[in-house]
mmCIF file of C-alpha atoms in Angstrom:
data_model
loop_
_atom_site.group_PDB
_atom_site.id
_atom_site.type_symbol
_atom_site.label_atom_id
_atom_site.label_comp_id
_atom_site.label_asym_id
_atom_site.label_seq_id
_atom_site.Cartn_x
_atom_site.Cartn_y
_atom_site.Cartn_z
ATOM 1 C CA UNK G 1 -36.296 -32.200 -35.340
ATOM 2 C CA UNK G 2 -34.297 -31.354 -38.367
ATOM 3 C CA UNK G 3 -30.722 -32.299 -38.559
ATOM 4 C CA UNK G 4 -27.972 -29.591 -39.442
ATOM 5 C CA UNK G 5 -25.945 -32.544 -41.242
ATOM 6 C CA UNK G 6 -28.442 -32.516 -43.996
ATOM 7 C CA UNK G 7 -27.018 -29.415 -45.489
ATOM 8 C CA UNK G 8 -23.378 -30.438 -44.131
ATOM 9 C CA UNK G 9 -23.045 -26.885 -42.665
ATOM 10 C CA UNK G 10 -22.812 -25.806 -38.951
ATOM 11 C CA UNK G 11 -25.365 -23.638 -38.158
ATOM 12 C CA UNK G 12 -24.766 -19.805 -37.181
ATOM 13 C CA UNK G 13 -25.558 -19.072 -33.680
ATOM 14 C CA UNK G 14 -26.691 -15.526 -34.817
ATOM 15 C CA UNK G 15 -29.570 -16.955 -36.661
ATOM 16 C CA UNK G 16 -32.824 -18.194 -35.421
ATOM 17 C CA UNK G 17 -32.774 -22.271 -35.620
ATOM 18 C CA UNK G 18 -35.248 -23.719 -37.821
ATOM 19 C CA UNK G 19 -36.741 -25.665 -34.978
ATOM 20 C CA UNK G 20 -37.293 -22.823 -32.957
ATOM 21 C CA UNK G 21 -39.079 -20.924 -35.881
ATOM 22 C CA UNK G 22 -41.305 -23.626 -36.949
ATOM 23 C CA UNK G 23 -42.210 -25.094 -33.253
ATOM 24 C CA UNK G 24 -44.375 -21.597 -33.239
ATOM 25 C CA UNK G 25 -46.814 -23.369 -35.580
ATOM 26 C CA UNK G 26 -46.728 -27.121 -34.373
ATOM 27 C CA UNK G 27 -49.833 -28.699 -33.240
ATOM 28 C CA UNK G 28 -50.315 -30.598 -29.989
ATOM 29 C CA UNK G 29 -49.591 -34.568 -30.455
ATOM 30 C CA UNK G 30 -53.476 -35.267 -30.718
ATOM 31 C CA UNK G 31 -53.906 -37.127 -34.074
ATOM 32 C CA UNK G 32 -56.805 -37.213 -36.297
ATOM 33 C CA UNK G 33 -57.693 -40.879 -37.081
ATOM 34 C CA UNK G 34 -58.609 -41.571 -40.667
ATOM 35 C CA UNK G 35 -60.406 -44.677 -40.387
ATOM 36 C CA UNK G 36 -61.153 -44.791 -44.197
ATOM 37 C CA UNK G 37 -60.246 -42.231 -47.030
ATOM 38 C CA UNK G 38 -61.423 -43.258 -50.496
ATOM 39 C CA UNK G 39 -62.231 -41.269 -53.664
ATOM 40 C CA UNK G 40 -65.714 -40.645 -54.355
ATOM 41 C CA UNK G 41 -66.055 -38.703 -57.663
ATOM 42 C CA UNK G 42 -64.411 -36.452 -59.921
ATOM 43 C CA UNK G 43 -66.206 -33.132 -61.463
ATOM 44 C CA UNK G 44 -65.317 -31.434 -64.756
ATOM 45 C CA UNK G 45 -68.461 -29.517 -64.894
ATOM 46 C CA UNK G 46 -70.769 -27.984 -62.001
ATOM 47 C CA UNK G 47 -73.701 -30.747 -63.088
ATOM 48 C CA UNK G 48 -71.387 -33.582 -61.677
ATOM 49 C CA UNK G 49 -70.153 -32.146 -58.555
ATOM 50 C CA UNK G 50 -71.956 -34.845 -56.228
ATOM 51 C CA UNK G 51 -74.526 -34.096 -53.215
ATOM 52 C CA UNK G 52 -72.793 -36.093 -50.803
ATOM 53 C CA UNK G 53 -75.261 -35.678 -47.618
ATOM 54 C CA UNK G 54 -74.363 -32.377 -46.973
ATOM 55 C CA UNK G 55 -71.170 -33.638 -44.954
ATOM 56 C CA UNK G 56 -68.748 -30.910 -44.285
ATOM 57 C CA UNK G 57 -66.209 -29.997 -46.999
ATOM 58 C CA UNK G 58 -62.768 -28.459 -47.442
ATOM 59 C CA UNK G 59 -61.224 -27.639 -50.716
ATOM 60 C CA UNK G 60 -57.289 -27.310 -51.540
ATOM 61 C CA UNK G 61 -56.068 -25.279 -53.981
ATOM 62 C CA UNK G 62 -52.473 -23.728 -54.872
ATOM 63 C CA UNK G 63 -50.205 -22.777 -57.893
ATOM 64 C CA UNK G 64 -49.250 -26.041 -59.841
ATOM 65 C CA UNK G 65 -46.415 -28.406 -58.183
ATOM 66 C CA UNK G 66 -46.737 -26.283 -54.753
ATOM 67 C CA UNK G 67 -47.282 -29.824 -53.185
ATOM 68 C CA UNK G 68 -51.026 -30.173 -52.436
ATOM 69 C CA UNK G 69 -51.072 -33.792 -53.237
ATOM 70 C CA UNK G 70 -48.235 -34.746 -51.655
ATOM 71 C CA UNK G 71 -49.309 -32.930 -48.095
ATOM 72 C CA UNK G 72 -52.464 -34.160 -48.114
ATOM 73 C CA UNK G 73 -51.713 -37.834 -49.023
ATOM 74 C CA UNK G 74 -49.731 -37.368 -45.753
ATOM 75 C CA UNK G 75 -52.628 -35.627 -43.627
ATOM 76 C CA UNK G 76 -54.554 -38.700 -44.957
ATOM 77 C CA UNK G 77 -51.962 -41.145 -43.817
ATOM 78 C CA UNK G 78 -51.419 -42.467 -47.461
ATOM 79 C CA UNK G 79 -49.074 -42.692 -50.227
ATOM 80 C CA UNK G 80 -50.844 -42.257 -53.354
ATOM 81 C CA UNK G 81 -54.698 -41.393 -52.747
ATOM 82 C CA UNK G 82 -54.196 -37.987 -54.167
ATOM 83 C CA UNK G 83 -52.621 -38.502 -57.871
ATOM 84 C CA UNK G 84 -49.190 -36.728 -57.504
ATOM 85 C CA UNK G 85 -47.112 -35.852 -60.529
ATOM 86 C CA UNK G 86 -43.865 -33.646 -61.445
ATOM 87 C CA UNK G 87 -45.809 -32.260 -64.554
ATOM 88 C CA UNK G 88 -48.053 -29.177 -63.669
ATOM 89 C CA UNK G 89 -51.715 -29.700 -64.252
ATOM 90 C CA UNK G 90 -51.922 -33.198 -63.225
ATOM 91 C CA UNK G 91 -55.258 -32.669 -61.561
ATOM 92 C CA UNK G 92 -57.852 -31.322 -64.135
ATOM 93 C CA UNK G 93 -60.936 -31.713 -62.309
ATOM 94 C CA UNK G 94 -62.467 -31.401 -58.664
ATOM 95 C CA UNK G 95 -61.782 -34.518 -57.053
ATOM 96 C CA UNK G 96 -63.991 -35.504 -54.106
ATOM 97 C CA UNK G 97 -62.529 -37.653 -51.212
ATOM 98 C CA UNK G 98 -64.575 -39.289 -48.293
ATOM 99 C CA UNK G 99 -62.888 -39.286 -45.015
ATOM 100 C CA UNK G 100 -63.861 -41.526 -42.485
ATOM 101 C CA UNK G 101 -66.393 -44.542 -41.990
ATOM 102 C CA UNK G 102 -69.360 -44.621 -44.261
ATOM 103 C CA UNK G 103 -70.690 -42.122 -45.134
ATOM 104 C CA UNK G 104 -67.859 -40.228 -43.974
ATOM 105 C CA UNK G 105 -67.262 -37.303 -41.729
ATOM 106 C CA UNK G 106 -65.554 -35.050 -43.759
ATOM 107 C CA UNK G 107 -64.944 -34.398 -47.772
ATOM 108 C CA UNK G 108 -61.591 -33.391 -48.870
ATOM 109 C CA UNK G 109 -61.809 -31.589 -52.387
ATOM 110 C CA UNK G 110 -58.741 -31.376 -54.280
ATOM 111 C CA UNK G 111 -58.852 -28.503 -57.303
ATOM 112 C CA UNK G 112 -56.666 -28.008 -60.061
ATOM 113 C CA UNK G 113 -53.660 -25.748 -59.576
ATOM 114 C CA UNK G 114 -53.923 -22.354 -60.666
ATOM 115 C CA UNK G 115 -51.283 -20.331 -62.490
ATOM 116 C CA UNK G 116 -49.491 -20.547 -66.078
ATOM 117 C CA UNK G 117 -50.677 -24.173 -66.444
ATOM 118 C CA UNK G 118 -54.067 -23.528 -65.365
ATOM 119 C CA UNK G 119 -57.237 -23.412 -67.553
ATOM 120 C CA UNK G 120 -60.008 -20.901 -67.534
ATOM 121 C CA UNK G 121 -62.890 -23.695 -67.274
ATOM 122 C CA UNK G 122 -60.808 -25.320 -64.064
ATOM 123 C CA UNK G 123 -61.037 -21.235 -62.777
ATOM 124 C CA UNK G 124 -64.643 -21.314 -63.525
ATOM 125 C CA UNK G 125 -65.709 -24.787 -62.014
ATOM 126 C CA UNK G 126 -63.764 -23.534 -58.906
ATOM 127 C CA UNK G 127 -65.442 -20.437 -58.574
ATOM 128 C CA UNK G 128 -68.605 -22.096 -59.110
ATOM 129 C CA UNK G 129 -68.133 -24.459 -56.253
ATOM 130 C CA UNK G 130 -66.596 -22.155 -53.338
ATOM 131 C CA UNK G 131 -69.600 -20.002 -54.082
ATOM 132 C CA UNK G 132 -72.419 -22.162 -54.239
ATOM 133 C CA UNK G 133 -71.414 -24.881 -52.036
ATOM 134 C CA UNK G 134 -73.312 -24.590 -48.210
ATOM 135 C CA UNK G 135 -71.255 -27.306 -46.850
ATOM 136 C CA UNK G 136 -68.067 -25.855 -47.683
ATOM 137 C CA UNK G 137 -66.163 -25.057 -44.253
ATOM 138 C CA UNK G 138 -62.651 -23.806 -44.854
ATOM 139 C CA UNK G 139 -60.307 -23.100 -48.415
ATOM 140 C CA UNK G 140 -56.851 -24.217 -48.008
ATOM 141 C CA UNK G 141 -54.551 -22.312 -50.228
ATOM 142 C CA UNK G 142 -50.787 -23.673 -50.140
ATOM 143 C CA UNK G 143 -47.514 -22.064 -51.094
ATOM 144 C CA UNK G 144 -44.505 -23.515 -51.985
ATOM 145 C CA UNK G 145 -41.898 -22.544 -49.400
ATOM 146 C CA UNK G 146 -39.212 -22.513 -51.636
ATOM 147 C CA UNK G 147 -40.437 -19.708 -53.396
ATOM 148 C CA UNK G 148 -42.252 -16.247 -52.133
ATOM 149 C CA UNK G 149 -45.629 -15.652 -53.531
ATOM 150 C CA UNK G 150 -45.702 -14.343 -57.363
ATOM 151 C CA UNK G 151 -48.375 -12.112 -58.784
ATOM 152 C CA UNK G 152 -50.676 -15.059 -59.635
ATOM 153 C CA UNK G 153 -50.530 -15.993 -56.107
ATOM 154 C CA UNK G 154 -51.356 -12.486 -54.874
ATOM 155 C CA UNK G 155 -54.106 -12.203 -57.205
ATOM 156 C CA UNK G 156 -55.532 -15.642 -56.205
ATOM 157 C CA UNK G 157 -55.649 -14.365 -52.500
ATOM 158 C CA UNK G 158 -57.138 -11.061 -53.236
ATOM 159 C CA UNK G 159 -60.031 -13.170 -55.506
ATOM 160 C CA UNK G 160 -60.749 -15.496 -52.680
ATOM 161 C CA UNK G 161 -60.929 -12.544 -49.756
ATOM 162 C CA UNK G 162 -63.430 -10.898 -52.375
ATOM 163 C CA UNK G 163 -65.441 -13.764 -52.957
ATOM 164 C CA UNK G 164 -65.150 -14.751 -48.640
ATOM 165 C CA UNK G 165 -66.813 -11.058 -48.425
ATOM 166 C CA UNK G 166 -69.389 -10.973 -51.024
ATOM 167 C CA UNK G 167 -72.589 -10.069 -49.748
ATOM 168 C CA UNK G 168 -71.404 -11.343 -46.689
ATOM 169 C CA UNK G 169 -73.296 -14.885 -47.423
ATOM 170 C CA UNK G 170 -70.107 -17.098 -47.472
ATOM 171 C CA UNK G 171 -69.705 -19.541 -44.224
ATOM 172 C CA UNK G 172 -66.339 -20.762 -45.271
ATOM 173 C CA UNK G 173 -62.745 -19.684 -43.838
ATOM 174 C CA UNK G 174 -59.473 -19.110 -45.733
ATOM 175 C CA UNK G 175 -56.467 -20.846 -44.389
ATOM 176 C CA UNK G 176 -52.928 -20.901 -45.882
ATOM 177 C CA UNK G 177 -50.304 -23.430 -45.773
ATOM 178 C CA UNK G 178 -46.878 -23.177 -46.332
ATOM 179 C CA UNK G 179 -45.394 -26.710 -48.057
ATOM 180 C CA UNK G 180 -41.838 -28.046 -48.887
ATOM 181 C CA UNK G 181 -40.220 -26.229 -45.587
ATOM 182 C CA UNK G 182 -37.633 -28.396 -45.441
ATOM 183 C CA UNK G 183 -36.293 -26.965 -49.200
ATOM 184 C CA UNK G 184 -35.780 -23.673 -47.206
ATOM 185 C CA UNK G 185 -32.000 -23.114 -46.555
ATOM 186 C CA UNK G 186 -31.489 -22.731 -42.882
ATOM 187 C CA UNK G 187 -29.297 -19.652 -43.364
ATOM 188 C CA UNK G 188 -32.453 -17.847 -44.864
ATOM 189 C CA UNK G 189 -35.148 -19.301 -43.193
ATOM 190 C CA UNK G 190 -35.976 -16.401 -40.562
ATOM 191 C CA UNK G 191 -36.305 -14.328 -43.675
ATOM 192 C CA UNK G 192 -38.118 -16.260 -45.837
ATOM 193 C CA UNK G 193 -40.933 -17.237 -43.273
ATOM 194 C CA UNK G 194 -42.048 -13.713 -42.275
ATOM 195 C CA UNK G 195 -41.718 -12.273 -45.743
ATOM 196 C CA UNK G 196 -44.313 -15.127 -47.115
ATOM 197 C CA UNK G 197 -46.526 -14.105 -43.939
ATOM 198 C CA UNK G 198 -46.590 -10.493 -44.729
ATOM 199 C CA UNK G 199 -47.250 -11.386 -48.043
ATOM 200 C CA UNK G 200 -50.419 -13.441 -47.484
ATOM 201 C CA UNK G 201 -51.305 -10.562 -44.850
ATOM 202 C CA UNK G 202 -51.119 -7.864 -47.188
ATOM 203 C CA UNK G 203 -53.101 -9.718 -49.828
ATOM 204 C CA UNK G 204 -55.859 -11.494 -47.822
ATOM 205 C CA UNK G 205 -55.839 -9.941 -44.033
ATOM 206 C CA UNK G 206 -58.724 -12.310 -43.211
ATOM 207 C CA UNK G 207 -56.392 -15.480 -44.337
ATOM 208 C CA UNK G 208 -55.831 -17.379 -41.141
ATOM 209 C CA UNK G 209 -51.815 -17.355 -40.538
ATOM 210 C CA UNK G 210 -50.209 -20.134 -42.417
ATOM 211 C CA UNK G 211 -49.643 -23.820 -41.084
ATOM 212 C CA UNK G 212 -45.988 -24.442 -41.927
ATOM 213 C CA UNK G 213 -45.619 -27.950 -43.243
ATOM 214 C CA UNK G 214 -42.944 -30.481 -44.708
ATOM 215 C CA UNK G 215 -44.159 -34.205 -45.915
ATOM 216 C CA UNK G 216 -40.314 -34.979 -46.650
ATOM 217 C CA UNK G 217 -38.817 -34.283 -43.201
ATOM 218 C CA UNK G 218 -38.882 -37.366 -40.902
ATOM 219 C CA UNK G 219 -40.801 -37.104 -38.700
ATOM 220 C CA UNK G 220 -42.976 -35.196 -40.846
ATOM 221 C CA UNK G 221 -43.750 -31.618 -39.921
ATOM 222 C CA UNK G 222 -46.988 -29.828 -39.504
ATOM 223 C CA UNK G 223 -49.165 -32.670 -40.657
ATOM 224 C CA UNK G 224 -50.813 -32.943 -37.022
ATOM 225 C CA UNK G 225 -51.462 -29.303 -37.333
ATOM 226 C CA UNK G 226 -53.432 -29.686 -40.507
ATOM 227 C CA UNK G 227 -55.280 -32.658 -39.341
ATOM 228 C CA UNK G 228 -56.625 -30.681 -36.001
ATOM 229 C CA UNK G 229 -57.237 -27.771 -38.036
ATOM 230 C CA UNK G 230 -59.642 -29.832 -40.223
ATOM 231 C CA UNK G 231 -61.305 -31.456 -37.259
ATOM 232 C CA UNK G 232 -61.571 -28.073 -35.681
ATOM 233 C CA UNK G 233 -63.362 -26.450 -38.622
ATOM 234 C CA UNK G 234 -65.891 -29.160 -39.263
ATOM 235 C CA UNK G 235 -66.811 -29.593 -35.699
ATOM 236 C CA UNK G 236 -65.087 -33.180 -35.220
ATOM 237 C CA UNK G 237 -63.298 -34.158 -32.200
ATOM 238 C CA UNK G 238 -59.768 -35.550 -32.006
ATOM 239 C CA UNK G 239 -59.279 -38.925 -30.121
ATOM 240 C CA UNK G 240 -56.775 -38.622 -27.098
#
C-alpha cells in the first residue's frame, strides 16, 4: 500500500485513492518461481537469432527509458540481469533470456527501445522477428506512467495491430503494461490511468488492457500480475 506521506500531502477525499484504482489490476498472491534465469544470446541480425528448441517466447518493447529492463529484472527476481541505463538506446540487440531450469520453460526477449533514439535496423530486426517467430506467444508493450502516449507510441500500437492481423497468420497476442505508476501524483492518478487506457484502446482495440506496475514501490506493485500473465500465455502453471 502506498503511503500518502511519500508526497507529504493529505489525499483529498473526493479523489479516487491510489490503492482503490490499482487494486482493480492486482493479481492473486501466487508467485511465478524463477528457478534459473540466464542470458542466452544477443542477435543484431536475423541470422543470429537462436533456435532455442522452440520454447515459448515473449518479447518486451517500449519507448526508450520506459522502464522495461527495471520491470523485467523485478519479474525475474534479479537486480541486473537485464541491463539498465539512464541513457536511452542502451539495448541495441534482441537479447534472449532463458527462464527456468535447463533447457528452460520460457524465453524472454528484450528488444531495443523505439522512438527518437531508435534506429532503422533495430526496427527491421524486431519486425522480422515478430513476423516469423512461430514460438512467439505475446508482445509486451510498455508505457511510462509519467507520460501519456505520444505519436510514436500510437504509431507503434497501430503497427503491431496491423502485423497481428496480417493474413490471420500470427499466433501471438499483444499486452500493454503501464510502468512507474508510483511517479504519477496521487491527485491526478484517476485521470492519467484512464486516459492512457483510452489511448491504447483507440490505437489498438485488440491490445489487452494494461497491467499497472511499479518496481519502485515497496512492496513492488503488479509484478506478480506480470509473472502470472507470462505463465498463462505460455501454458505454464503457477506453484501454490
